[in-house]
């Protein structure tokens, strides 16, 4: 066990701090749950699955986008001599409270035909086992919509973002009939050309989706298709 200082952003732009003993192999979510079980006044945070599948617990941990349920104390501290772990909400998101954010920005720009969105009452994938009018989402990619890639992207001009463009590229690959529509989205002023290949999105993705790879594939497809870039 080691003594650490956990510093958590509060809604009022301040921070609250907790000194506590922690196992180096414990996750940051474990620490928050321990504090909550001890009835400490912990700022709001989001979580669900506890094993990196739901994407709800994304946050900045010492300035780096990570999932609270996968980030371990020892790795977060590294060689820091101050034993300090600071938690802040993801960048560019609407903060609900504390470090809990609304993930709406992740879905901006994602086409309605994508598996990440339900287009009204239309079945996105034909499946006779689904009742009429049901929305069946077929997952073509490992994206868990955590928003880490959107937060990590340093682009400051209008940009639909790495999550949206990764979804656009997978839609293009899996549904050939959508090619023209997907390339129009990718070729728009806020599309693939805005990406400067910082690759921060791919570095923080906990599922290995590699959004930067999908964006480059879209750029290649745009060149081949002769649409604006």
PDB file of C-alpha atoms in Angstrom:
ATOM      1  CA  UNK A   1       0.000   0.000   0.000  1.00  0.00           C
ATOM      2  CA  UNK A   2       1.147   3.540  -0.705  1.00  0.00           C
ATOM      3  CA  UNK A   3      -0.065   6.908   0.512  1.00  0.00           C
ATOM      4  CA  UNK A   4      -1.505   9.036  -2.290  1.00  0.00           C
ATOM      5  CA  UNK A   5      -3.309  12.332  -2.720  1.00  0.00           C
ATOM      6  CA  UNK A   6      -6.387  12.160  -4.963  1.00  0.00           C
ATOM      7  CA  UNK A   7      -7.366  15.594  -6.294  1.00  0.00           C
ATOM      8  CA  UNK A   8     -10.738  15.831  -8.057  1.00  0.00           C
ATOM      9  CA  UNK A   9     -12.250  18.693 -10.018  1.00  0.00           C
ATOM     10  CA  UNK A  10     -15.502  20.115  -8.660  1.00  0.00           C
ATOM     11  CA  UNK A  11     -18.255  21.876 -10.572  1.00  0.00           C
ATOM     12  CA  UNK A  12     -17.342  25.263  -9.121  1.00  0.00           C
ATOM     13  CA  UNK A  13     -13.940  25.196 -10.863  1.00  0.00           C
ATOM     14  CA  UNK A  14     -12.231  24.249  -7.639  1.00  0.00           C
ATOM     15  CA  UNK A  15     -10.754  20.948  -6.504  1.00  0.00           C
ATOM     16  CA  UNK A  16     -11.240  18.739  -3.507  1.00  0.00           C
ATOM     17  CA  UNK A  17      -8.484  16.468  -2.203  1.00  0.00           C
ATOM     18  CA  UNK A  18      -8.405  13.157  -0.359  1.00  0.00           C
ATOM     19  CA  UNK A  19      -5.370  11.574   1.286  1.00  0.00           C
ATOM     20  CA  UNK A  20      -5.695   7.802   1.236  1.00  0.00           C
ATOM     21  CA  UNK A  21      -3.848   4.498   1.227  1.00  0.00           C
ATOM     22  CA  UNK A  22      -4.017   2.698  -2.099  1.00  0.00           C
ATOM     23  CA  UNK A  23      -2.840  -0.510  -3.684  1.00  0.00           C
ATOM     24  CA  UNK A  24      -0.695   0.232  -6.734  1.00  0.00           C
ATOM     25  CA  UNK A  25      -2.787  -2.278  -8.715  1.00  0.00           C
ATOM     26  CA  UNK A  26      -6.097  -0.684  -7.744  1.00  0.00           C
ATOM     27  CA  UNK A  27      -7.903   1.262 -10.442  1.00  0.00           C
ATOM     28  CA  UNK A  28      -8.802   4.911 -10.083  1.00  0.00           C
ATOM     29  CA  UNK A  29     -12.449   3.868 -10.132  1.00  0.00           C
ATOM     30  CA  UNK A  30     -11.705   1.559  -7.169  1.00  0.00           C
ATOM     31  CA  UNK A  31     -10.433   4.601  -5.242  1.00  0.00           C
ATOM     32  CA  UNK A  32     -13.539   6.636  -6.035  1.00  0.00           C
ATOM     33  CA  UNK A  33     -15.826   3.783  -5.053  1.00  0.00           C
ATOM     34  CA  UNK A  34     -13.907   3.339  -1.784  1.00  0.00           C
ATOM     35  CA  UNK A  35     -14.307   7.008  -0.957  1.00  0.00           C
ATOM     36  CA  UNK A  36     -17.999   6.886  -1.787  1.00  0.00           C
ATOM     37  CA  UNK A  37     -18.483   3.766   0.350  1.00  0.00           C
ATOM     38  CA  UNK A  38     -16.847   5.673   3.206  1.00  0.00           C
ATOM     39  CA  UNK A  39     -19.401   8.449   2.625  1.00  0.00           C
ATOM     40  CA  UNK A  40     -16.803  11.000   1.592  1.00  0.00           C
ATOM     41  CA  UNK A  41     -18.053  14.061  -0.365  1.00  0.00           C
ATOM     42  CA  UNK A  42     -16.744  12.842  -3.740  1.00  0.00           C
ATOM     43  CA  UNK A  43     -17.602  14.991  -6.813  1.00  0.00           C
ATOM     44  CA  UNK A  44     -19.832  13.330  -9.383  1.00  0.00           C
ATOM     45  CA  UNK A  45     -18.363  10.774 -11.784  1.00  0.00           C
ATOM     46  CA  UNK A  46     -19.835   8.266 -14.247  1.00  0.00           C
ATOM     47  CA  UNK A  47     -19.303   4.509 -14.377  1.00  0.00           C
ATOM     48  CA  UNK A  48     -21.111   1.320 -15.238  1.00  0.00           C
ATOM     49  CA  UNK A  49     -19.333  -1.863 -16.317  1.00  0.00           C
ATOM     50  CA  UNK A  50     -16.045  -1.564 -14.377  1.00  0.00           C
ATOM     51  CA  UNK A  51     -14.066  -3.360 -17.105  1.00  0.00           C
ATOM     52  CA  UNK A  52     -13.658  -1.034 -20.080  1.00  0.00           C
ATOM     53  CA  UNK A  53     -16.700  -2.051 -22.102  1.00  0.00           C
ATOM     54  CA  UNK A  54     -19.238   0.745 -21.606  1.00  0.00           C
ATOM     55  CA  UNK A  55     -17.098   3.851 -22.132  1.00  0.00           C
ATOM     56  CA  UNK A  56     -18.892   5.919 -19.496  1.00  0.00           C
ATOM     57  CA  UNK A  57     -16.005   6.597 -17.105  1.00  0.00           C
ATOM     58  CA  UNK A  58     -13.666   8.598 -19.310  1.00  0.00           C
ATOM     59  CA  UNK A  59     -11.755  11.403 -17.582  1.00  0.00           C
ATOM     60  CA  UNK A  60      -8.449  13.229 -17.557  1.00  0.00           C
ATOM     61  CA  UNK A  61      -6.084  11.482 -15.162  1.00  0.00           C
ATOM     62  CA  UNK A  62      -3.036  13.649 -14.561  1.00  0.00           C
ATOM     63  CA  UNK A  63      -3.869  15.376 -17.835  1.00  0.00           C
ATOM     64  CA  UNK A  64      -4.223  12.219 -19.937  1.00  0.00           C
ATOM     65  CA  UNK A  65      -7.472  10.805 -21.340  1.00  0.00           C
ATOM     66  CA  UNK A  66      -8.165   7.418 -19.759  1.00  0.00           C
ATOM     67  CA  UNK A  67     -10.968   5.220 -18.479  1.00  0.00           C
ATOM     68  CA  UNK A  68     -11.197   5.300 -14.689  1.00  0.00           C
ATOM     69  CA  UNK A  69     -11.887   1.571 -14.591  1.00  0.00           C
ATOM     70  CA  UNK A  70      -8.737   0.619 -16.505  1.00  0.00           C
ATOM     71  CA  UNK A  71      -6.227   3.169 -15.160  1.00  0.00           C
ATOM     72  CA  UNK A  72      -4.177   1.693 -12.316  1.00  0.00           C
ATOM     73  CA  UNK A  73      -2.697   3.737  -9.488  1.00  0.00           C
ATOM     74  CA  UNK A  74       0.919   2.689  -9.984  1.00  0.00           C
ATOM     75  CA  UNK A  75       0.907   3.416 -13.697  1.00  0.00           C
ATOM     76  CA  UNK A  76      -0.828   6.774 -13.220  1.00  0.00           C
ATOM     77  CA  UNK A  77       1.762   7.852 -10.685  1.00  0.00           C
ATOM     78  CA  UNK A  78       4.738   6.673 -12.733  1.00  0.00           C
ATOM     79  CA  UNK A  79       7.815   8.272 -11.208  1.00  0.00           C
ATOM     80  CA  UNK A  80       5.952  11.192  -9.603  1.00  0.00           C
ATOM     81  CA  UNK A  81       7.480  11.917  -6.228  1.00  0.00           C
ATOM     82  CA  UNK A  82       4.410  13.822  -4.997  1.00  0.00           C
ATOM     83  CA  UNK A  83       2.102  10.761  -5.215  1.00  0.00           C
ATOM     84  CA  UNK A  84      -0.584  13.067  -6.629  1.00  0.00           C
ATOM     85  CA  UNK A  85      -3.366  11.919  -8.953  1.00  0.00           C
ATOM     86  CA  UNK A  86      -5.546  14.678 -10.408  1.00  0.00           C
ATOM     87  CA  UNK A  87      -8.915  13.936 -12.018  1.00  0.00           C
ATOM     88  CA  UNK A  88     -10.629  16.361 -14.399  1.00  0.00           C
ATOM     89  CA  UNK A  89     -13.481  16.093 -16.918  1.00  0.00           C
ATOM     90  CA  UNK A  90     -12.732  15.321 -20.564  1.00  0.00           C
ATOM     91  CA  UNK A  91     -11.895  18.355 -22.684  1.00  0.00           C
ATOM     92  CA  UNK A  92     -14.532  19.992 -24.836  1.00  0.00           C
ATOM     93  CA  UNK A  93     -17.469  18.110 -23.305  1.00  0.00           C
ATOM     94  CA  UNK A  94     -20.516  19.462 -21.502  1.00  0.00           C
ATOM     95  CA  UNK A  95     -19.857  18.886 -17.807  1.00  0.00           C
ATOM     96  CA  UNK A  96     -22.817  17.460 -15.916  1.00  0.00           C
ATOM     97  CA  UNK A  97     -21.203  17.755 -12.503  1.00  0.00           C
ATOM     98  CA  UNK A  98     -17.775  17.058 -11.069  1.00  0.00           C
ATOM     99  CA  UNK A  99     -15.893  15.000 -13.653  1.00  0.00           C
ATOM    100  CA  UNK A 100     -19.057  13.515 -15.172  1.00  0.00           C
ATOM    101  CA  UNK A 101     -19.645  14.709 -18.744  1.00  0.00           C
ATOM    102  CA  UNK A 102     -22.366  14.425 -21.358  1.00  0.00           C
ATOM    103  CA  UNK A 103     -21.040  12.479 -24.383  1.00  0.00           C
ATOM    104  CA  UNK A 104     -23.214  14.271 -26.952  1.00  0.00           C
ATOM    105  CA  UNK A 105     -20.246  15.846 -28.724  1.00  0.00           C
ATOM    106  CA  UNK A 106     -18.947  12.391 -29.606  1.00  0.00           C
ATOM    107  CA  UNK A 107     -21.960  11.813 -31.842  1.00  0.00           C
ATOM    108  CA  UNK A 108     -22.012  15.164 -33.614  1.00  0.00           C
ATOM    109  CA  UNK A 109     -21.380  14.616 -37.301  1.00  0.00           C
ATOM    110  CA  UNK A 110     -21.967  10.864 -37.202  1.00  0.00           C
ATOM    111  CA  UNK A 111     -24.309   9.981 -40.104  1.00  0.00           C
ATOM    112  CA  UNK A 112     -27.808   8.844 -39.232  1.00  0.00           C
ATOM    113  CA  UNK A 113     -27.195   5.614 -41.168  1.00  0.00           C
ATOM    114  CA  UNK A 114     -24.304   4.671 -38.886  1.00  0.00           C
ATOM    115  CA  UNK A 115     -24.595   1.823 -36.423  1.00  0.00           C
ATOM    116  CA  UNK A 116     -23.996   4.437 -33.721  1.00  0.00           C
ATOM    117  CA  UNK A 117     -27.302   6.140 -34.463  1.00  0.00           C
ATOM    118  CA  UNK A 118     -30.876   4.969 -34.911  1.00  0.00           C
ATOM    119  CA  UNK A 119     -32.527   6.494 -37.975  1.00  0.00           C
ATOM    120  CA  UNK A 120     -36.109   6.876 -36.831  1.00  0.00           C
ATOM    121  CA  UNK A 121     -38.124   3.670 -37.042  1.00  0.00           C
ATOM    122  CA  UNK A 122     -36.133   2.230 -39.942  1.00  0.00           C
ATOM    123  CA  UNK A 123     -34.203  -0.945 -39.348  1.00  0.00           C
ATOM    124  CA  UNK A 124     -30.551  -0.188 -39.989  1.00  0.00           C
ATOM    125  CA  UNK A 125     -29.872  -3.885 -40.608  1.00  0.00           C
ATOM    126  CA  UNK A 126     -32.488  -6.303 -41.886  1.00  0.00           C
ATOM    127  CA  UNK A 127     -33.118  -8.941 -39.261  1.00  0.00           C
ATOM    128  CA  UNK A 128     -36.324 -10.948 -39.129  1.00  0.00           C
ATOM    129  CA  UNK A 129     -35.810 -11.660 -35.432  1.00  0.00           C
ATOM    130  CA  UNK A 130     -36.449  -7.975 -34.629  1.00  0.00           C
ATOM    131  CA  UNK A 131     -40.043  -6.748 -34.388  1.00  0.00           C
ATOM    132  CA  UNK A 132     -41.314  -4.271 -36.945  1.00  0.00           C
ATOM    133  CA  UNK A 133     -40.278  -0.712 -36.110  1.00  0.00           C
ATOM    134  CA  UNK A 134     -37.450  -1.779 -33.803  1.00  0.00           C
ATOM    135  CA  UNK A 135     -34.052  -0.209 -34.129  1.00  0.00           C
ATOM    136  CA  UNK A 136     -31.342  -2.796 -34.588  1.00  0.00           C
ATOM    137  CA  UNK A 137     -27.818  -1.454 -34.305  1.00  0.00           C
ATOM    138  CA  UNK A 138     -25.131  -3.641 -35.809  1.00  0.00           C
ATOM    139  CA  UNK A 139     -21.670  -2.874 -34.466  1.00  0.00           C
ATOM    140  CA  UNK A 140     -19.049  -2.742 -37.191  1.00  0.00           C
ATOM    141  CA  UNK A 141     -16.270  -1.518 -34.948  1.00  0.00           C
ATOM    142  CA  UNK A 142     -15.050  -1.788 -31.382  1.00  0.00           C
ATOM    143  CA  UNK A 143     -15.859   1.865 -30.570  1.00  0.00           C
ATOM    144  CA  UNK A 144     -17.456   2.219 -27.130  1.00  0.00           C
ATOM    145  CA  UNK A 145     -18.269   5.934 -27.595  1.00  0.00           C
ATOM    146  CA  UNK A 146     -16.152   6.905 -24.576  1.00  0.00           C
ATOM    147  CA  UNK A 147     -15.112  10.256 -26.050  1.00  0.00           C
ATOM    148  CA  UNK A 148     -11.420   9.945 -25.180  1.00  0.00           C
ATOM    149  CA  UNK A 149     -10.400  10.519 -28.802  1.00  0.00           C
ATOM    150  CA  UNK A 150     -12.540  13.645 -29.084  1.00  0.00           C
ATOM    151  CA  UNK A 151     -11.071  15.065 -25.892  1.00  0.00           C
ATOM    152  CA  UNK A 152      -7.491  14.291 -26.951  1.00  0.00           C
ATOM    153  CA  UNK A 153      -7.800  15.828 -30.432  1.00  0.00           C
ATOM    154  CA  UNK A 154      -5.942  19.181 -30.427  1.00  0.00           C
ATOM    155  CA  UNK A 155      -7.763  20.626 -33.467  1.00  0.00           C
ATOM    156  CA  UNK A 156      -9.342  23.971 -32.565  1.00  0.00           C
ATOM    157  CA  UNK A 157     -11.193  24.806 -35.803  1.00  0.00           C
ATOM    158  CA  UNK A 158     -14.614  23.331 -36.707  1.00  0.00           C
ATOM    159  CA  UNK A 159     -14.113  19.568 -37.017  1.00  0.00           C
ATOM    160  CA  UNK A 160     -16.606  16.712 -36.741  1.00  0.00           C
ATOM    161  CA  UNK A 161     -13.931  14.760 -34.928  1.00  0.00           C
ATOM    162  CA  UNK A 162     -12.180  11.383 -34.910  1.00  0.00           C
ATOM    163  CA  UNK A 163     -15.091   9.339 -33.555  1.00  0.00           C
ATOM    164  CA  UNK A 164     -17.447  10.598 -36.251  1.00  0.00           C
ATOM    165  CA  UNK A 165     -14.944  10.086 -39.054  1.00  0.00           C
ATOM    166  CA  UNK A 166     -14.082   6.579 -37.862  1.00  0.00           C
ATOM    167  CA  UNK A 167     -17.809   5.765 -38.002  1.00  0.00           C
ATOM    168  CA  UNK A 168     -18.064   7.341 -41.468  1.00  0.00           C
ATOM    169  CA  UNK A 169     -15.216   5.209 -42.756  1.00  0.00           C
ATOM    170  CA  UNK A 170     -16.636   1.989 -41.335  1.00  0.00           C
ATOM    171  CA  UNK A 171     -20.019   2.842 -42.836  1.00  0.00           C
ATOM    172  CA  UNK A 172     -18.293   3.370 -46.183  1.00  0.00           C
ATOM    173  CA  UNK A 173     -16.533   0.019 -45.923  1.00  0.00           C
ATOM    174  CA  UNK A 174     -19.474  -2.066 -44.735  1.00  0.00           C
ATOM    175  CA  UNK A 175     -22.254  -0.458 -46.794  1.00  0.00           C
ATOM    176  CA  UNK A 176     -20.946   0.125 -50.340  1.00  0.00           C
ATOM    177  CA  UNK A 177     -24.199   1.836 -51.274  1.00  0.00           C
ATOM    178  CA  UNK A 178     -23.394   4.598 -48.796  1.00  0.00           C
ATOM    179  CA  UNK A 179     -20.066   5.503 -50.441  1.00  0.00           C
ATOM    180  CA  UNK A 180     -21.132   8.788 -52.036  1.00  0.00           C
ATOM    181  CA  UNK A 181     -22.927  10.024 -48.907  1.00  0.00           C
ATOM    182  CA  UNK A 182     -20.028   9.083 -46.642  1.00  0.00           C
ATOM    183  CA  UNK A 183     -17.463  10.779 -48.876  1.00  0.00           C
ATOM    184  CA  UNK A 184     -19.575  13.925 -48.933  1.00  0.00           C
ATOM    185  CA  UNK A 185     -19.466  13.988 -45.133  1.00  0.00           C
ATOM    186  CA  UNK A 186     -15.747  13.243 -45.063  1.00  0.00           C
ATOM    187  CA  UNK A 187     -15.067  15.828 -47.782  1.00  0.00           C
ATOM    188  CA  UNK A 188     -16.951  18.659 -46.101  1.00  0.00           C
ATOM    189  CA  UNK A 189     -15.130  21.699 -44.724  1.00  0.00           C
ATOM    190  CA  UNK A 190     -15.157  20.206 -41.208  1.00  0.00           C
ATOM    191  CA  UNK A 191     -14.260  16.710 -42.388  1.00  0.00           C
ATOM    192  CA  UNK A 192     -11.148  14.608 -42.922  1.00  0.00           C
ATOM    193  CA  UNK A 193      -8.962  17.373 -44.390  1.00  0.00           C
ATOM    194  CA  UNK A 194      -9.006  19.213 -41.049  1.00  0.00           C
ATOM    195  CA  UNK A 195      -7.069  16.365 -39.404  1.00  0.00           C
ATOM    196  CA  UNK A 196      -3.378  17.226 -39.012  1.00  0.00           C
ATOM    197  CA  UNK A 197      -2.275  13.689 -38.094  1.00  0.00           C
ATOM    198  CA  UNK A 198      -1.447  14.398 -34.465  1.00  0.00           C
ATOM    199  CA  UNK A 199      -2.596  10.787 -33.870  1.00  0.00           C
ATOM    200  CA  UNK A 200      -3.540  11.648 -30.274  1.00  0.00           C
ATOM    201  CA  UNK A 201      -6.933  10.024 -30.894  1.00  0.00           C
ATOM    202  CA  UNK A 202      -5.381   6.647 -31.687  1.00  0.00           C
ATOM    203  CA  UNK A 203      -3.006   6.818 -28.733  1.00  0.00           C
ATOM    204  CA  UNK A 204      -5.777   7.203 -26.149  1.00  0.00           C
ATOM    205  CA  UNK A 205      -8.365   4.828 -27.669  1.00  0.00           C
ATOM    206  CA  UNK A 206      -8.880   2.015 -25.125  1.00  0.00           C
ATOM    207  CA  UNK A 207     -10.303  -0.346 -27.755  1.00  0.00           C
ATOM    208  CA  UNK A 208      -7.715  -0.071 -30.518  1.00  0.00           C
ATOM    209  CA  UNK A 209     -10.081   1.504 -33.042  1.00  0.00           C
ATOM    210  CA  UNK A 210      -7.254   3.773 -34.294  1.00  0.00           C
ATOM    211  CA  UNK A 211      -9.393   6.686 -35.537  1.00  0.00           C
ATOM    212  CA  UNK A 212      -6.375   8.295 -37.233  1.00  0.00           C
ATOM    213  CA  UNK A 213      -6.104   5.260 -39.482  1.00  0.00           C
ATOM    214  CA  UNK A 214      -9.751   5.606 -40.518  1.00  0.00           C
ATOM    215  CA  UNK A 215      -9.306   9.305 -41.224  1.00  0.00           C
ATOM    216  CA  UNK A 216      -6.331   8.573 -43.485  1.00  0.00           C
ATOM    217  CA  UNK A 217      -8.359   5.919 -45.303  1.00  0.00           C
ATOM    218  CA  UNK A 218     -11.054   8.515 -45.918  1.00  0.00           C
ATOM    219  CA  UNK A 219      -8.485  10.965 -47.271  1.00  0.00           C
ATOM    220  CA  UNK A 220      -7.243   8.252 -49.626  1.00  0.00           C
ATOM    221  CA  UNK A 221     -10.803   7.461 -50.734  1.00  0.00           C
ATOM    222  CA  UNK A 222     -11.507  11.141 -51.324  1.00  0.00           C
ATOM    223  CA  UNK A 223      -8.479  11.441 -53.571  1.00  0.00           C
ATOM    224  CA  UNK A 224      -9.514   8.360 -55.498  1.00  0.00           C
ATOM    225  CA  UNK A 225     -13.118   9.524 -55.780  1.00  0.00           C
ATOM    226  CA  UNK A 226     -12.296  13.013 -56.936  1.00  0.00           C
ATOM    227  CA  UNK A 227     -14.485  14.658 -54.291  1.00  0.00           C
ATOM    228  CA  UNK A 228     -13.369  17.849 -52.491  1.00  0.00           C
ATOM    229  CA  UNK A 229     -10.902  17.395 -49.614  1.00  0.00           C
TER     230      UNK A 229
END
